[in-house]
mmCIF file of C-alpha atoms in Angstrom:
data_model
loop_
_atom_site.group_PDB
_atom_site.id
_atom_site.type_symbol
_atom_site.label_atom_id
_atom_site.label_comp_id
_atom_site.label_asym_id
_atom_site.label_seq_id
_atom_site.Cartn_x
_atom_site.Cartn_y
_atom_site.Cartn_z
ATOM 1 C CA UNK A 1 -4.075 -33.577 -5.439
ATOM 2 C CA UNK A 2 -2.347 -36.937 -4.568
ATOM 3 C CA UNK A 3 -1.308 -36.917 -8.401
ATOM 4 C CA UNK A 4 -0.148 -33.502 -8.167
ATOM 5 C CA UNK A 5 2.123 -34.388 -5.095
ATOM 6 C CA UNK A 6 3.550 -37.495 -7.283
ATOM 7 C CA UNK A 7 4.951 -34.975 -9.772
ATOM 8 C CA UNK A 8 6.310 -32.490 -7.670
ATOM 9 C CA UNK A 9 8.050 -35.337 -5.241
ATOM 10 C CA UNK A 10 10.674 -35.938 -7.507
ATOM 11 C CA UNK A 11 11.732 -32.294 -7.255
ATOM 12 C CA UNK A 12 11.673 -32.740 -3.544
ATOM 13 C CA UNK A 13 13.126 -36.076 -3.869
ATOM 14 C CA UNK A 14 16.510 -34.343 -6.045
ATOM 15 C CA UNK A 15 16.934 -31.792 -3.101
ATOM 16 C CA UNK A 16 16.383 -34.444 -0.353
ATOM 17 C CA UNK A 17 19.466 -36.419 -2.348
ATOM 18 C CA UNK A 18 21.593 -32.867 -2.519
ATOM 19 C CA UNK A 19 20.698 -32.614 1.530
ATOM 20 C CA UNK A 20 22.100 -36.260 2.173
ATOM 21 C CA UNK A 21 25.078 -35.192 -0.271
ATOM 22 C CA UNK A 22 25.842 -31.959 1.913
ATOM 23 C CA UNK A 23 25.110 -33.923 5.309
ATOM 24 C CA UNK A 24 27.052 -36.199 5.018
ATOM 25 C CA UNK A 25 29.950 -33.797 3.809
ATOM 26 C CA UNK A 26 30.021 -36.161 0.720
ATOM 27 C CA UNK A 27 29.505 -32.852 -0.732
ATOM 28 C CA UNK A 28 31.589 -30.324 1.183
ATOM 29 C CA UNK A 29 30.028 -26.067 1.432
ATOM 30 C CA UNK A 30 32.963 -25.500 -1.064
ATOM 31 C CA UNK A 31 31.378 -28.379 -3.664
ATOM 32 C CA UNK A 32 27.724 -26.911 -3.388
ATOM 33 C CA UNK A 33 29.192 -22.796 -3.221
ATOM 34 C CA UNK A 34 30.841 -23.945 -7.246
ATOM 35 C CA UNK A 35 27.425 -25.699 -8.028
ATOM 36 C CA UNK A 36 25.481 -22.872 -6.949
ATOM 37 C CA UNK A 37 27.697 -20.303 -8.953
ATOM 38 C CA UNK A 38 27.523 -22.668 -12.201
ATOM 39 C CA UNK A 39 24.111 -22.776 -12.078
ATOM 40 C CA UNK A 40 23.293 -19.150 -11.103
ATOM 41 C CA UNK A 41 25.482 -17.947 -13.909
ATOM 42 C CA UNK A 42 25.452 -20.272 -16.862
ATOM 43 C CA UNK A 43 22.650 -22.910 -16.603
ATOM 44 C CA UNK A 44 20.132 -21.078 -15.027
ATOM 45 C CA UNK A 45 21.102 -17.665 -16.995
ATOM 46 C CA UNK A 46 21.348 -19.941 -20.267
ATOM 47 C CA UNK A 47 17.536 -21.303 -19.935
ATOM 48 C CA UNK A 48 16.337 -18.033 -18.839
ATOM 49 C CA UNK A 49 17.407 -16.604 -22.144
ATOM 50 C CA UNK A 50 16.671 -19.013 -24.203
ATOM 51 C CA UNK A 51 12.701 -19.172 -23.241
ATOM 52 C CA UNK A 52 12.416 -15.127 -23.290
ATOM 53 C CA UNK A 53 14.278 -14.970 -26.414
ATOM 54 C CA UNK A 54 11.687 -17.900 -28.209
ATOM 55 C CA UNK A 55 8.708 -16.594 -26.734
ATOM 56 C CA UNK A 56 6.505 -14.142 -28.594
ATOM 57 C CA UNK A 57 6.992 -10.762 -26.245
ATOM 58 C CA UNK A 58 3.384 -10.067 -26.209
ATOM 59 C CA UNK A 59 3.130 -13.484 -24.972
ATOM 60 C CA UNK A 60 5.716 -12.929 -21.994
ATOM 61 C CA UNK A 61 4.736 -9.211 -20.700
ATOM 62 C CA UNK A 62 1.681 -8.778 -18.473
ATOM 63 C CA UNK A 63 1.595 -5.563 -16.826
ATOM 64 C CA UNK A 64 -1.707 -6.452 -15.034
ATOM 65 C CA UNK A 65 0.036 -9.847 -13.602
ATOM 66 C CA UNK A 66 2.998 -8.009 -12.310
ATOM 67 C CA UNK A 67 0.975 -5.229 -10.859
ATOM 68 C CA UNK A 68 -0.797 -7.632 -9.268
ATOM 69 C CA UNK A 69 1.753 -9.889 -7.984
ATOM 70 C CA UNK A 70 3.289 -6.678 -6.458
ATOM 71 C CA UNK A 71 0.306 -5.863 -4.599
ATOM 72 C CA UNK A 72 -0.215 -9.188 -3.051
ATOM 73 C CA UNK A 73 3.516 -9.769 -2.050
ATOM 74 C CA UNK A 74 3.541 -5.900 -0.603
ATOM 75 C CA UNK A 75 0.929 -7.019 1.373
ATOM 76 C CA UNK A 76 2.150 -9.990 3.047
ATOM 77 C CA UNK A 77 5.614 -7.667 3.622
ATOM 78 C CA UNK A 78 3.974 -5.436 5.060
ATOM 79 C CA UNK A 79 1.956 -8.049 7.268
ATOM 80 C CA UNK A 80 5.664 -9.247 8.358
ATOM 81 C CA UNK A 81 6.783 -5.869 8.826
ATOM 82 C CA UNK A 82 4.269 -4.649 10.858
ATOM 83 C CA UNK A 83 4.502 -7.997 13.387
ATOM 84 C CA UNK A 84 8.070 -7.087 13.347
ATOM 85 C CA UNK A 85 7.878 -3.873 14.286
ATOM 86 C CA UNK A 86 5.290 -4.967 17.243
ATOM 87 C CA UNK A 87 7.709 -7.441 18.519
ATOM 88 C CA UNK A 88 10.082 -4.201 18.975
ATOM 89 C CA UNK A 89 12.557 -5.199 16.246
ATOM 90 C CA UNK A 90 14.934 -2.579 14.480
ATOM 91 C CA UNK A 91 14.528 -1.528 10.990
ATOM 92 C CA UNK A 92 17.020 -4.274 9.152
ATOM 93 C CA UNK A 93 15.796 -6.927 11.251
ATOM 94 C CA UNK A 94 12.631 -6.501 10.407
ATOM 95 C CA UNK A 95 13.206 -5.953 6.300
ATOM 96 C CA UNK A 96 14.994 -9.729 6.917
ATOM 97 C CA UNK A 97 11.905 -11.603 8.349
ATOM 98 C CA UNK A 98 9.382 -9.419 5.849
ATOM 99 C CA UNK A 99 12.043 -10.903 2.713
ATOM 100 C CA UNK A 100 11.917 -14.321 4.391
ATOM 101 C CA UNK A 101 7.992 -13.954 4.326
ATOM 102 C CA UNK A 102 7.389 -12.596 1.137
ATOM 103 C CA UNK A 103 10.481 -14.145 -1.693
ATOM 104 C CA UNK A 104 10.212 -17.551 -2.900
ATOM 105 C CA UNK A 105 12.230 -19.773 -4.608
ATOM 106 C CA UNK A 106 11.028 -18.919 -7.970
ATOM 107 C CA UNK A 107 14.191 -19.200 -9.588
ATOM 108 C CA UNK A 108 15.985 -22.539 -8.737
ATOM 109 C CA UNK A 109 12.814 -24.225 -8.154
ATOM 110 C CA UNK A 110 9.569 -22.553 -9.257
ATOM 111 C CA UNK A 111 10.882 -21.785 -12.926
ATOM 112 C CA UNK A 112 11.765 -25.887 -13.879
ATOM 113 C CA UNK A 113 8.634 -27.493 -11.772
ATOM 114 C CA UNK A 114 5.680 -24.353 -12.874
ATOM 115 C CA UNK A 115 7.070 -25.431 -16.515
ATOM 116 C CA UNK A 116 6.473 -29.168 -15.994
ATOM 117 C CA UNK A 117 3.311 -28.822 -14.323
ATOM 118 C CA UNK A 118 1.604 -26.066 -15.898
ATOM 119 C CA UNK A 119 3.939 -26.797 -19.524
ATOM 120 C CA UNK A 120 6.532 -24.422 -20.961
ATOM 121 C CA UNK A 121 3.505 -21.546 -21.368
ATOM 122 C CA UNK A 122 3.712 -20.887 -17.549
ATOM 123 C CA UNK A 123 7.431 -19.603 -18.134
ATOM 124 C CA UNK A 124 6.201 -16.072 -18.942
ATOM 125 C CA UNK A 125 4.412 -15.636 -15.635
ATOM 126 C CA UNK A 126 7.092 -17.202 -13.514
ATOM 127 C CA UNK A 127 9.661 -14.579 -15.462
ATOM 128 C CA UNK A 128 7.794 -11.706 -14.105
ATOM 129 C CA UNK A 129 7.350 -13.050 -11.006
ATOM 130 C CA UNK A 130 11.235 -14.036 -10.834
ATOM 131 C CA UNK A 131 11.843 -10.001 -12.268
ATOM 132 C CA UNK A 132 9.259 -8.203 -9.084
ATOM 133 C CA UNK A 133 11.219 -10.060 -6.449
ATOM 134 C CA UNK A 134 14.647 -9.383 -8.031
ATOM 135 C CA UNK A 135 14.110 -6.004 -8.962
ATOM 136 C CA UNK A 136 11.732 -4.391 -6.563
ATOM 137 C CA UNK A 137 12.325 -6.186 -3.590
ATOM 138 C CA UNK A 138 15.704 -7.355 -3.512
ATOM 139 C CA UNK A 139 16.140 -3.808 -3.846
ATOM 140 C CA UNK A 140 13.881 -2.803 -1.270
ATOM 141 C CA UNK A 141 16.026 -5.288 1.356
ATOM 142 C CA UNK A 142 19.158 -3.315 0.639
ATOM 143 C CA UNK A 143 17.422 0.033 1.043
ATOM 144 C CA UNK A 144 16.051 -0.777 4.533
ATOM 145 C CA UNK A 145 19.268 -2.471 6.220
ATOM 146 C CA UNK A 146 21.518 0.637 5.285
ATOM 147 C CA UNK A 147 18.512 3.196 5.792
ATOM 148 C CA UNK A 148 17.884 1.953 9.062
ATOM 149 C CA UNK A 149 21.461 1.572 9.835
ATOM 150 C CA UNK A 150 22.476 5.083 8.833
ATOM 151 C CA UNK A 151 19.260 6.820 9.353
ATOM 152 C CA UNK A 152 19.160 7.853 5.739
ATOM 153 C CA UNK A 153 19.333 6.495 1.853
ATOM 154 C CA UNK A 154 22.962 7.399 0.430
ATOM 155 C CA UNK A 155 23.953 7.557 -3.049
ATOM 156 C CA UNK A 156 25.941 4.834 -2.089
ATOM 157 C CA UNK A 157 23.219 2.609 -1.729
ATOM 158 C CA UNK A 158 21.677 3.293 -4.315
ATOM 159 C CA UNK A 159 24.750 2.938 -6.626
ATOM 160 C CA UNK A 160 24.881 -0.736 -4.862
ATOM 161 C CA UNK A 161 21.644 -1.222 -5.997
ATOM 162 C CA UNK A 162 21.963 -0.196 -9.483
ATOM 163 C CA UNK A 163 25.099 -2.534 -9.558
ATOM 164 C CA UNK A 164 23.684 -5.143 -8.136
ATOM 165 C CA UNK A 165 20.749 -5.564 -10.569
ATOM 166 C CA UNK A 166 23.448 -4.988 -13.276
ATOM 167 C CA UNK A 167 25.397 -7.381 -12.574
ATOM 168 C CA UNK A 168 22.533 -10.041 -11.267
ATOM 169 C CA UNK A 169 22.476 -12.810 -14.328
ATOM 170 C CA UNK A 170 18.825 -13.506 -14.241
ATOM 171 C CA UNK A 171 18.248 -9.889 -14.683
ATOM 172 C CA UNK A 172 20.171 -9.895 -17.313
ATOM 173 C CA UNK A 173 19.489 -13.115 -19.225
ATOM 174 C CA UNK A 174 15.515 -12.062 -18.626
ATOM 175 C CA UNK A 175 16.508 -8.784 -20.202
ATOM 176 C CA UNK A 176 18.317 -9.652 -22.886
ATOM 177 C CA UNK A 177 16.226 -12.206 -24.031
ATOM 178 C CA UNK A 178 13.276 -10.034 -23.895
ATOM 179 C CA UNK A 179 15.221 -7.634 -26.172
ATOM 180 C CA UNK A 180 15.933 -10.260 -28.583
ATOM 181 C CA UNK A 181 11.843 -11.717 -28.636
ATOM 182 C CA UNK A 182 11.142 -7.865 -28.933
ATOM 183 C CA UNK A 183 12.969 -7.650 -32.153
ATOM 184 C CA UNK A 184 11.784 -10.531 -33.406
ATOM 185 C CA UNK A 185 14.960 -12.085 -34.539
ATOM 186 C CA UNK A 186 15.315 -16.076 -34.577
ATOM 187 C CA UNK A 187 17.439 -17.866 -32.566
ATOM 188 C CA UNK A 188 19.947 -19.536 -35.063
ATOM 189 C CA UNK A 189 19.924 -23.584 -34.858
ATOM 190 C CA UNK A 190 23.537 -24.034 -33.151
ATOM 191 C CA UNK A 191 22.827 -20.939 -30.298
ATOM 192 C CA UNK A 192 19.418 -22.476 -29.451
ATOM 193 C CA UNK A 193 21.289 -26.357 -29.208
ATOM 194 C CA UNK A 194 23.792 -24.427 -27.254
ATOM 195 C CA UNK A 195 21.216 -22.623 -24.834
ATOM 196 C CA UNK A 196 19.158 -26.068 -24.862
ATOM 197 C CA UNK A 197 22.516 -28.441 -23.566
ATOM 198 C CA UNK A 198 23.545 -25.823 -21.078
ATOM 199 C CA UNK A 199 19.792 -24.963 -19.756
ATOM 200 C CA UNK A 200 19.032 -28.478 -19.516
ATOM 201 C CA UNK A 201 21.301 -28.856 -16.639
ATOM 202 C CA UNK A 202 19.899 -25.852 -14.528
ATOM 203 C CA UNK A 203 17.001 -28.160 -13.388
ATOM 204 C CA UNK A 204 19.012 -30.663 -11.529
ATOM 205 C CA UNK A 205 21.709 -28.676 -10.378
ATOM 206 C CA UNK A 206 19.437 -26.061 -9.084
ATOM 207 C CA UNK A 207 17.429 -28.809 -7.339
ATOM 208 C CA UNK A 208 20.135 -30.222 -5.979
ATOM 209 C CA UNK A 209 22.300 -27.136 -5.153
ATOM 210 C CA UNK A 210 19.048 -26.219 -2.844
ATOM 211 C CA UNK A 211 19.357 -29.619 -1.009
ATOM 212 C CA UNK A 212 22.983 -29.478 -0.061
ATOM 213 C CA UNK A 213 22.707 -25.817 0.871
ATOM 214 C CA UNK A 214 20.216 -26.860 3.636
ATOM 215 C CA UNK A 215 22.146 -29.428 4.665
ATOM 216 C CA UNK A 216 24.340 -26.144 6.380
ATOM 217 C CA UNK A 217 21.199 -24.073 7.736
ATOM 218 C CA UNK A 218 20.221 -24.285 11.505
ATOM 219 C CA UNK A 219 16.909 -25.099 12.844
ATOM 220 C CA UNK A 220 17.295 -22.276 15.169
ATOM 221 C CA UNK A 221 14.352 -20.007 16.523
ATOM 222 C CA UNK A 222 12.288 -22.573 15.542
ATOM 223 C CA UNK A 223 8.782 -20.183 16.570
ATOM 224 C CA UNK A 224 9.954 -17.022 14.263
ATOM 225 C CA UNK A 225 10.919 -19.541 11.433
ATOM 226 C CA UNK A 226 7.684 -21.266 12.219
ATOM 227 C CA UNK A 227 5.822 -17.744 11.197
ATOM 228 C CA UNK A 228 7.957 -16.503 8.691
ATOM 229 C CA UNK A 229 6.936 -20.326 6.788
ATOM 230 C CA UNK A 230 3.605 -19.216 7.506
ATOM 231 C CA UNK A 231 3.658 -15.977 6.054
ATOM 232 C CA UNK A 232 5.451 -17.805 2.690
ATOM 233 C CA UNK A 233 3.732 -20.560 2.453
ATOM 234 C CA UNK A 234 -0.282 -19.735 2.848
ATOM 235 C CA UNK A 235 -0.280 -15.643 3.673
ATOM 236 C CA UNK A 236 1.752 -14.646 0.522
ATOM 237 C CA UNK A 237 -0.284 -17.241 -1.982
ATOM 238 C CA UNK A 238 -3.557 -15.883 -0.150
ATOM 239 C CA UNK A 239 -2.662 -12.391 -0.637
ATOM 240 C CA UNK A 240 -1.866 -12.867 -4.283
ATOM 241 C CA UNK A 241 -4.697 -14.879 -5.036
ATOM 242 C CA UNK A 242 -6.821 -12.087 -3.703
ATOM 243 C CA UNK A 243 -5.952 -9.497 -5.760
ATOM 244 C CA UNK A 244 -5.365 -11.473 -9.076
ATOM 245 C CA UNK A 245 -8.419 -13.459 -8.797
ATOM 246 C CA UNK A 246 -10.509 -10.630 -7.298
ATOM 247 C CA UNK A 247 -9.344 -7.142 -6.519
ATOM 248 C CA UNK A 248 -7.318 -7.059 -10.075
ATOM 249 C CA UNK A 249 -8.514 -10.103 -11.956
ATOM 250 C CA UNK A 250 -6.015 -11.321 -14.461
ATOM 251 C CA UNK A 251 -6.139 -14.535 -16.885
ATOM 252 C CA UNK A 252 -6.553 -17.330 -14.740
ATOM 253 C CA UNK A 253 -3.568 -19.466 -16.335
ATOM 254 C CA UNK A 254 -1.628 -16.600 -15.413
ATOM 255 C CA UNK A 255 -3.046 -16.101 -12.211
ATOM 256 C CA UNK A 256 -2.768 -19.805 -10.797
ATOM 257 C CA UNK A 257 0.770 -19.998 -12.051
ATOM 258 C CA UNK A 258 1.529 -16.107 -9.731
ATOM 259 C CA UNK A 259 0.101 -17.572 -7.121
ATOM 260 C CA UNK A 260 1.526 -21.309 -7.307
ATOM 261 C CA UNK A 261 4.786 -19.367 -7.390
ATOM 262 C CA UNK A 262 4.053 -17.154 -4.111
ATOM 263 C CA UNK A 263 3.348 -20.245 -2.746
ATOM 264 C CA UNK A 264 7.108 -21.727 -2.819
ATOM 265 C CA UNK A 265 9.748 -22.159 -0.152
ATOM 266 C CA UNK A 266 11.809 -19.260 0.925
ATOM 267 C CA UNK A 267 14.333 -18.276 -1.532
ATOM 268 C CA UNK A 268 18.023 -19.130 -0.433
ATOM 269 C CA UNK A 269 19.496 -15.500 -1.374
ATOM 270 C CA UNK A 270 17.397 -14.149 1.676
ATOM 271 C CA UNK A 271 20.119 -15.618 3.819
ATOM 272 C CA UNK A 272 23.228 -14.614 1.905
ATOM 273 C CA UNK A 273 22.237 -11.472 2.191
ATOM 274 C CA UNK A 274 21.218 -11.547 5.960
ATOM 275 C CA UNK A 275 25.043 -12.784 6.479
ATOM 276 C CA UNK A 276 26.520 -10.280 3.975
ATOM 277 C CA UNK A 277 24.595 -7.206 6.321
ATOM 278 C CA UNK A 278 25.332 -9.371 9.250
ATOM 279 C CA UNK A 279 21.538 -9.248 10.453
ATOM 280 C CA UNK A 280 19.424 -12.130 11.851
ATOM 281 C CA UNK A 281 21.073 -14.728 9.557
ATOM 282 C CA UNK A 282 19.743 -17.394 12.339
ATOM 283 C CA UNK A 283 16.075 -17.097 11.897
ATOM 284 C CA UNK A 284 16.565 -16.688 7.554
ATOM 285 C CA UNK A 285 18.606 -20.100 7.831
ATOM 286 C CA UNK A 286 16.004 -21.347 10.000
ATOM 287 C CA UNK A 287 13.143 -19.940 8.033
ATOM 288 C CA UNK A 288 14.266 -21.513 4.336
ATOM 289 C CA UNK A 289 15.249 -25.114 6.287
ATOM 290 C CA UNK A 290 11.633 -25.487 7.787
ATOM 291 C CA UNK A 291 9.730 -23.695 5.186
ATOM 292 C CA UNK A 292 11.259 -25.740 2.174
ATOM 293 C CA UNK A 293 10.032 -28.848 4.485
ATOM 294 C CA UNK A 294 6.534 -27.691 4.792
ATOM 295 C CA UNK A 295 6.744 -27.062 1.470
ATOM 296 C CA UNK A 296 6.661 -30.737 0.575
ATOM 297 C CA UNK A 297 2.816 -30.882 1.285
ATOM 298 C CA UNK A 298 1.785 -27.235 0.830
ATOM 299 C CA UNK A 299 2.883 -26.776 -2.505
ATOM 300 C CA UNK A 300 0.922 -29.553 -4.114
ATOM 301 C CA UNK A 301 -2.179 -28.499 -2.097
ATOM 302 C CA UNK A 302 -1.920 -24.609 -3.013
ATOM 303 C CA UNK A 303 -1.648 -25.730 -7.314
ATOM 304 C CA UNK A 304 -4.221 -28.581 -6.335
ATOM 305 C CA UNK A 305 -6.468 -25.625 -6.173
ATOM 306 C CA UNK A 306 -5.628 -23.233 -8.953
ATOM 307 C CA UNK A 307 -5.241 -26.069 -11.271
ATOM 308 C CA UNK A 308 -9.349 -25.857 -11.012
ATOM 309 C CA UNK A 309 -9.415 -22.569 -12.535
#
């Protein structure tokens, strides 16, 4: 475990350096809003193509992994859900803390770390695991703010949705690149150097993009945030690893790198879209500061263990 934690601090140690960066305003919101949007749209995009469009499509798709990865992360929303509903909270307040319990990082950080630790053959998993969140429950987030706000689900929110995952890059970068492994067409020498260059900075901007968004979140409602980290950190990687390893056993490379990526840090979009809807943007902020903390000793532990499968 203590060599696992070695590799994985440098990750840490990248978004610690974008936090100081962000902290100390030597990076202003402004600065790390650009980096974000460079990286979300070109070098993360760019990578995310590149490895679904090289990979043999048989290799990537795993119906049984996804399956099973939506089971386990249904369960721990619903786990959040149902607390939330106990505690007397409305409908969109409640879909915010069961997203900040149940949707990881994968994208900025599980997809370059997974691939260093577990090599470039744990990209397919982590793609389906990036495509559930985005598609099924970044949905479901949107759904349940405006359904509980209006009291019903419009066509207008469902055109939103549909537009959303249209114009959402990993979507289609994973899509696309699918498409092209599908077909089995190469990837011509000057595209793939192209893809390579501009993927290879999606690692350390993403990293470091993370860091010096933090630097802006609030440690507010510190015992909600404390829970939510909970439910991210050991309930959703728990839940997963129960029904891949057990209820719905899948191949264990596959299944240790699912559940080393339920086992990440709250994802960052979790919070832009709690301030877009206006609805507990506090306890999200608070929720991906503390969590991505944690984080630093969790993570290693959690693929510490499926690394023995």
């Amino acid at each position: 475990m203590v060599d696992i934690f070695l590799r994985t601090l440098p990750f840490f140690a990248i978004i610690g350096l974008g936090y100081w960066a962000g902290r100390s305003r030597f990076f202003t919101e402004d600065a790390t809003a650009y980096l974000t949007k460079f990286v979300f749209y070109f070098a993360l995009s760019a990578m995310l193509f590149r490895f679904a469009a090289t990979l043999p499509f048989a290799e990537i798709f795993n119906a049984r992994l996804m399956l099973g990865y939506l089971i386990g992360t249904a369960g721990v929303y619903a786990l959040a859900t149902l607390v939330a509903y106990l505690r007397g909270l409305d409908i969109p307040t409640a879909a915010v803390e069961a997203q900040c319990a149940a949707i990881g990082n994968v994208g900025f950080l599980g997809l370059p770390m997974l691939a260093l630790l577990f090599s470039e053959s744990a990209i397919g998993p982590v793609m389906l695991v990036l495509t559930v969140d985005l598609v099924v429950f970044s949905s479901l987030i949107v759904i349940l703010i405006n359904g509980g706000r209006d009291g019903r689900l419009s066509a207008g929110t469902l055109r939103l949705i549909g537009l959303g995952l249209l114009k959402n890059p990993m979507i289609v970068s994973i899509s696309a690149g699918l498409i092209w492994s599908a077909l089995q067409m190469p990837v011509p020498d000057p595209l793939n150097d192209f893809l390579t260059i501009l993927g290879g900075a999606a690692t350390p901007g993403a990293l470091f993009a993370i860091g010096a968004s933090l630097a802006s979140k609030s440690a507010e409602r510190v015992q909600i945030a404390l829970w939510l980290s909970f439910c991210k950190l050991a309930v959703h990687p728990a839940c997963v690893a129960v029904v891949l390893l057990w209820l719905l056993p899948t191949d264990p490379f596959a299944a240790a790198v699912a559940i080393s990526a339920a086992a990440l840090p709250v994802a960052g979009n979790v919070y832009m879209l709690a301030a877009h809807y206006g609805v507990a943007p506090h306890r999200a902020s608070a929720a991906i500061l503390l969590s991505t903390i944690v984080s630093i000793l969790t993570v290693p532990v959690v693929i510490a263990w499926v690394a023995a499968f």
